[in-house]
mmCIF file of C-alpha atoms in Angstrom:
data_model
loop_
_atom_site.group_PDB
_atom_site.id
_atom_site.type_symbol
_atom_site.label_atom_id
_atom_site.label_comp_id
_atom_site.label_asym_id
_atom_site.label_seq_id
_atom_site.Cartn_x
_atom_site.Cartn_y
_atom_site.Cartn_z
ATOM 1 C CA MET M 1 108.282 87.535 88.978
ATOM 2 C CA CYS M 2 107.060 85.951 92.145
ATOM 3 C CA GLY M 3 104.653 83.269 93.265
ATOM 4 C CA GLY M 4 103.792 80.293 91.111
ATOM 5 C CA GLY M 5 104.270 82.295 87.924
ATOM 6 C CA ALA M 6 107.980 82.530 88.652
ATOM 7 C CA ARG M 7 108.186 78.743 88.182
ATOM 8 C CA ASN M 8 106.195 78.709 84.939
ATOM 9 C CA SER M 9 108.740 78.739 82.115
ATOM 10 C CA ALA M 10 106.088 79.208 79.393
ATOM 11 C CA LEU M 11 104.712 82.279 81.182
ATOM 12 C CA LEU M 12 108.195 83.707 81.720
ATOM 13 C CA GLN M 13 109.072 83.203 78.047
ATOM 14 C CA ARG M 14 105.834 84.859 76.911
ATOM 15 C CA ILE M 15 106.334 87.877 79.161
ATOM 16 C CA GLN M 16 109.939 88.161 78.002
ATOM 17 C CA CYS M 17 108.773 88.041 74.392
ATOM 18 C CA LEU M 18 106.175 90.760 74.999
ATOM 19 C CA LEU M 19 108.633 93.018 76.833
ATOM 20 C CA GLY M 20 111.438 92.568 74.355
ATOM 21 C CA GLU M 21 115.168 92.389 74.832
ATOM 22 C CA SER M 22 115.316 95.716 76.687
ATOM 23 C CA PHE M 23 114.002 94.011 79.843
ATOM 24 C CA SER M 24 115.063 90.991 81.849
ATOM 25 C CA VAL M 25 112.341 88.859 83.374
ATOM 26 C CA LEU M 26 113.687 87.448 86.630
ATOM 27 C CA ALA M 27 112.228 85.788 89.684
ATOM 28 C CA THR M 28 112.455 87.733 92.922
ATOM 29 C CA ASP M 29 114.912 85.032 94.059
ATOM 30 C CA HIS M 30 117.469 86.942 91.995
ATOM 31 C CA TYR M 31 117.068 89.886 94.381
ATOM 32 C CA GLY M 32 117.161 87.837 97.592
ATOM 33 C CA ALA M 33 113.410 87.395 98.157
ATOM 34 C CA PRO M 34 112.313 83.792 97.523
ATOM 35 C CA ALA M 35 109.524 83.834 94.920
ATOM 36 C CA ASP M 36 107.397 81.491 97.024
ATOM 37 C CA TRP M 37 107.667 83.767 100.074
ATOM 38 C CA VAL M 38 106.801 87.197 98.636
ATOM 39 C CA GLU M 39 103.083 87.121 99.491
ATOM 40 C CA ALA M 40 103.783 85.922 103.042
ATOM 41 C CA MET M 41 106.424 88.641 103.447
ATOM 42 C CA LEU M 42 103.915 91.284 102.332
ATOM 43 C CA LEU M 43 101.274 90.070 104.774
ATOM 44 C CA ALA M 44 103.838 90.025 107.601
ATOM 45 C CA TRP M 45 104.819 93.610 106.751
ATOM 46 C CA LEU M 46 101.165 94.711 106.654
ATOM 47 C CA ALA M 47 100.597 93.073 110.059
ATOM 48 C CA LYS M 48 103.660 94.862 111.443
ATOM 49 C CA MET M 49 102.367 98.201 110.165
ATOM 50 C CA ARG M 50 98.986 97.550 111.831
ATOM 51 C CA LEU M 51 100.509 96.528 115.149
ATOM 52 C CA GLU M 52 102.567 99.733 115.079
ATOM 53 C CA ASN M 53 99.404 101.778 114.273
ATOM 54 C CA GLN M 54 101.074 102.967 111.071
ATOM 55 C CA ALA M 55 98.474 104.306 108.636
ATOM 56 C CA LEU M 56 99.199 103.573 104.975
ATOM 57 C CA ASP M 57 98.581 105.939 102.076
ATOM 58 C CA LEU M 58 96.641 103.921 99.512
ATOM 59 C CA ALA M 59 95.347 106.861 97.475
ATOM 60 C CA THR M 60 96.903 105.706 94.208
ATOM 61 C CA ILE M 61 95.553 102.176 94.685
ATOM 62 C CA THR M 62 92.108 102.683 96.212
ATOM 63 C CA GLY M 63 91.380 106.370 95.747
ATOM 64 C CA SER M 64 91.251 106.927 99.512
ATOM 65 C CA THR M 65 91.585 110.539 100.586
ATOM 66 C CA GLN M 66 93.731 109.926 103.660
ATOM 67 C CA PRO M 67 96.099 107.305 105.072
ATOM 68 C CA VAL M 68 94.283 104.422 106.747
ATOM 69 C CA LEU M 69 94.961 101.627 109.222
ATOM 70 C CA LEU M 70 94.506 98.222 107.623
ATOM 71 C CA GLY M 71 93.102 95.246 109.493
ATOM 72 C CA GLY M 72 92.107 94.793 113.081
ATOM 73 C CA VAL M 73 93.797 93.615 116.237
ATOM 74 C CA PHE M 74 91.778 91.177 118.319
ATOM 75 C CA LYS M 75 92.787 89.885 121.720
ATOM 76 C CA PRO M 76 92.131 86.250 122.637
ATOM 77 C CA PHE M 77 89.337 85.517 125.089
#
């Protein structure tokens, strides 16, 4: 779990109950990525990919037919 949900004990308990004992519900903190930072880390990675002109394959997410560049790079005036 990450974000605010990782700090919500009722939500964590409910998800654990639904998943059963075969799974462990843990915050990303357990894996070295602070739960409150995950979204910011993703956006930083996406920005890095754009600055490096690295097209991303989003076919399984968006149905796109080819890798695409995300975002735009704008120079200050």
